[in-house]
Structures are given as structure tokens and as C-alpha cells.
Tab-separated table of N, CA and C in Angstrom:
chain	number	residue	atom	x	y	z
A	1	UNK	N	-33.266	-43.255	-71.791
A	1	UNK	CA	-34.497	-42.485	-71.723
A	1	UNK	C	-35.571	-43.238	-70.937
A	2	UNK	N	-35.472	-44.486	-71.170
A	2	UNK	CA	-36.616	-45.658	-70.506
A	2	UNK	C	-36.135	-45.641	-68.867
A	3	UNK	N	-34.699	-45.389	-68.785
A	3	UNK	CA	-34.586	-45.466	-67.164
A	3	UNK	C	-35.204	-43.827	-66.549
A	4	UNK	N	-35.010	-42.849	-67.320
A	4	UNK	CA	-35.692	-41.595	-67.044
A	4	UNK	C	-36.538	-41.668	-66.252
A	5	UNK	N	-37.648	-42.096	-67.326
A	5	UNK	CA	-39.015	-42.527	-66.904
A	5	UNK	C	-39.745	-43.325	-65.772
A	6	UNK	N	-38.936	-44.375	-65.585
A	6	UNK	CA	-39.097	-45.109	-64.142
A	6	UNK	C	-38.843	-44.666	-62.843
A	7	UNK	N	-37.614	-43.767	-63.652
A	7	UNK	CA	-37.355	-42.980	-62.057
A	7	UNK	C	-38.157	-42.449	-61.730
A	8	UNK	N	-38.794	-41.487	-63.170
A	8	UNK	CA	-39.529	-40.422	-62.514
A	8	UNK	C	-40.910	-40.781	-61.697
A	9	UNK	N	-41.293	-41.943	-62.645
A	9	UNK	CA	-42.455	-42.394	-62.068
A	9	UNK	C	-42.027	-42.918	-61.057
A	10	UNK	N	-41.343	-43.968	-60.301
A	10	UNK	CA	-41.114	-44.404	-59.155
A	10	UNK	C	-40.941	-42.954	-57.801
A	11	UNK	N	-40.368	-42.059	-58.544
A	11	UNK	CA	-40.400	-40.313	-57.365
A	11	UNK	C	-42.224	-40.388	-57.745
A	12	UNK	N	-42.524	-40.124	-58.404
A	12	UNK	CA	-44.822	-39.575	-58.634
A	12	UNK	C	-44.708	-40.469	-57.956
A	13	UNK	N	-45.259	-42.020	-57.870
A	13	UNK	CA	-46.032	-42.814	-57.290
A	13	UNK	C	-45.048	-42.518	-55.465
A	14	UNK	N	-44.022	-42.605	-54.977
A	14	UNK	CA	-43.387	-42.251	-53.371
A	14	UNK	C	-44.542	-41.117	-53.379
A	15	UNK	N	-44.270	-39.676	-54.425
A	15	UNK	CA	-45.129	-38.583	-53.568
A	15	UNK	C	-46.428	-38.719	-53.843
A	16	UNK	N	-47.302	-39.134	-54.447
A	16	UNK	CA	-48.616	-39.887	-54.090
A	16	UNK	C	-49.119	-40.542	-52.666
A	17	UNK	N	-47.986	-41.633	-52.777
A	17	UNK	CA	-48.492	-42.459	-51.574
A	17	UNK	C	-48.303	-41.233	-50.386
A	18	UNK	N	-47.131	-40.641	-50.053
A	18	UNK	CA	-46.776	-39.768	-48.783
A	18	UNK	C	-48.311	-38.955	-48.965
A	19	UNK	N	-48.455	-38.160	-50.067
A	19	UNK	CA	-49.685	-37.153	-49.593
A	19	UNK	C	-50.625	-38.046	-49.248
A	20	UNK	N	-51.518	-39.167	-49.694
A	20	UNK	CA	-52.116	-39.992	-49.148
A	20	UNK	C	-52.197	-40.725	-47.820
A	21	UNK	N	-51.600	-40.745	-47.287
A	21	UNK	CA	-51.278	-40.956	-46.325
A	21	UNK	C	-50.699	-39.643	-45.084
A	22	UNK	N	-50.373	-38.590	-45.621
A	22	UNK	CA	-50.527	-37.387	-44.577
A	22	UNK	C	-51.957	-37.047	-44.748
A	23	UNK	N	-53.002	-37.388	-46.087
A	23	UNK	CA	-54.473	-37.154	-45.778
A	23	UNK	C	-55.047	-37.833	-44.821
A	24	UNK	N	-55.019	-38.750	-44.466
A	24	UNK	CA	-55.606	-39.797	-43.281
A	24	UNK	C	-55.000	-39.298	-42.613
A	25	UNK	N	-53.661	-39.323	-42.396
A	25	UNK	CA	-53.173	-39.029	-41.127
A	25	UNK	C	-54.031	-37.912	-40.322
A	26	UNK	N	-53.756	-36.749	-40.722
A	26	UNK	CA	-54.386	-35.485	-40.721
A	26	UNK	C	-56.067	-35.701	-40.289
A	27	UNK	N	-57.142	-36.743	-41.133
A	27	UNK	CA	-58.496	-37.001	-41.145
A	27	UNK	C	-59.093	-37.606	-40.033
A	28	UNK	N	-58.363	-38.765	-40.263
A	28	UNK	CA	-58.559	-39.699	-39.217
A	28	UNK	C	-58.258	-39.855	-38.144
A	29	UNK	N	-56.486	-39.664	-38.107
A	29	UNK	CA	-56.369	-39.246	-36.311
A	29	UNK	C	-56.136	-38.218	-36.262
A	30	UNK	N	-56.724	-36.917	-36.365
A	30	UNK	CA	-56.801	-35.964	-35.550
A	30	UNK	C	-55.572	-35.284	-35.902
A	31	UNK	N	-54.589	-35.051	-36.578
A	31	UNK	CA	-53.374	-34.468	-36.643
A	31	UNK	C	-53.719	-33.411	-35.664
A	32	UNK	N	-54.083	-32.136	-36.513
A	32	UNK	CA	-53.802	-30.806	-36.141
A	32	UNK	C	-54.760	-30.698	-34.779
A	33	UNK	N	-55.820	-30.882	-34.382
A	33	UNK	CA	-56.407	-31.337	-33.141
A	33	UNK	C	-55.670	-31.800	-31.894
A	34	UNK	N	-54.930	-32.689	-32.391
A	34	UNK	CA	-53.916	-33.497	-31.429
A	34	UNK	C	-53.038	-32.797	-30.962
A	35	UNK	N	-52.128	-31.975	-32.340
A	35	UNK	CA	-51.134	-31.249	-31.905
A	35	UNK	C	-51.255	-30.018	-30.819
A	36	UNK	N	-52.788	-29.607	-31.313
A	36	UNK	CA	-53.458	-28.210	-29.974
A	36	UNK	C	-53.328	-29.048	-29.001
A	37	UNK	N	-54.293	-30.339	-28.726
A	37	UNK	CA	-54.238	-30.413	-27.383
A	37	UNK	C	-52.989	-30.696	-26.549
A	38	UNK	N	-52.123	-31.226	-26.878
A	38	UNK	CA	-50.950	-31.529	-26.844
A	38	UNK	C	-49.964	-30.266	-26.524
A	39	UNK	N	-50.093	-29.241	-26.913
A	39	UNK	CA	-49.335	-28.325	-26.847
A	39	UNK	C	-50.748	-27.165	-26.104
A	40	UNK	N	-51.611	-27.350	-25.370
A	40	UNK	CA	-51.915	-26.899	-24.873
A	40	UNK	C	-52.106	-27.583	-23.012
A	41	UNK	N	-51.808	-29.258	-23.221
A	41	UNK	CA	-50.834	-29.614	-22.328
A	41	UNK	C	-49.743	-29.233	-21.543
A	42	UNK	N	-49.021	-29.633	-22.840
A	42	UNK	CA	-47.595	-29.100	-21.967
A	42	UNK	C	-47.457	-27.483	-21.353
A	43	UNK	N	-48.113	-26.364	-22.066
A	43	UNK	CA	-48.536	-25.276	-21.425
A	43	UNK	C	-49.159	-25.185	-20.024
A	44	UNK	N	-49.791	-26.021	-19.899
A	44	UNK	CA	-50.690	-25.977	-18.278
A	44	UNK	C	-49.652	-26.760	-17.182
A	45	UNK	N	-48.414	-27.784	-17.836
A	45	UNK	CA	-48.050	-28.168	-17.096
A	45	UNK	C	-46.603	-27.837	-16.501
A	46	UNK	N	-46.030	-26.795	-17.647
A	46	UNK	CA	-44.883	-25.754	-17.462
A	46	UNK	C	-45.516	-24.856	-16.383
A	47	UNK	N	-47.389	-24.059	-16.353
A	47	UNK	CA	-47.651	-23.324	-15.524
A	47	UNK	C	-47.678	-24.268	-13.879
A	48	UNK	N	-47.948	-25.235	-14.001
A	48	UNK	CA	-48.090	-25.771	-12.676
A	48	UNK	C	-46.430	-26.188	-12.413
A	49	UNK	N	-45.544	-26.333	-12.955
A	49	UNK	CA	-44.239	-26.164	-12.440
A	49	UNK	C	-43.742	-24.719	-12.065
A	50	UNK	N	-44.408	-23.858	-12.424
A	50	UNK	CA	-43.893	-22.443	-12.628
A	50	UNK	C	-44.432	-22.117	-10.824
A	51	UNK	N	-45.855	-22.347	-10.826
A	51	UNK	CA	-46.264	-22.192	-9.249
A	51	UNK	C	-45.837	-23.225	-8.158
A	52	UNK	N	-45.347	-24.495	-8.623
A	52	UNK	CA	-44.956	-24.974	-7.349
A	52	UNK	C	-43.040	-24.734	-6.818
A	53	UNK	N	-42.513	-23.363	-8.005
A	53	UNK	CA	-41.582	-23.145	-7.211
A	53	UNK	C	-41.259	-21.951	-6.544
């Protein structure tokens, strides 16, 4: 029963730290920001391959 418990807590404290750390991620650098500009990149640069053929 005592090993139960460690497990379980050792799985809580992994998904703690992960959401903590996708919060910064996300805050601090820019996740979803990044991903627009980024994918609004590669869009402009598929169109400028599209006209130089």
C-alpha cells in the first residue's frame, strides 16, 4: 500500500512540474506567439516559391 502511494505521488509531483513548466514556457517565451509567427513564415515563403516558378 506504502509503494501505492509513492508511485502515485512520484506520477502528481512529474505532472506538476510538466504543467509548470509548459506555464513559462507558454509566458515567457512566447509559445503561441512564436508558433503564429513561425507559421506565418513559412506561409510567405511557400508563396515566394510558388511565384518564382
Amino acid at each position: 500500500m506504502a509503494l501505492l502511494f509513492k508511485v502515485l505521488g512520484v506520477i502528481f509531483a512529474l505532472f506538476v512540474v510538466l504543467f509548470i513548466a509548459i506555464v513559462i514556457e507558454e509566458s515567457f517565451f512566447g509559445g503561441r506567439r512564436r508558433r503564429k509567427l513561425e507559421q506565418k513564415a513559412r506561409e510567405e515563403q511557400k508563396a515566394r516559391e510558388e511565384q518564382g516558378r
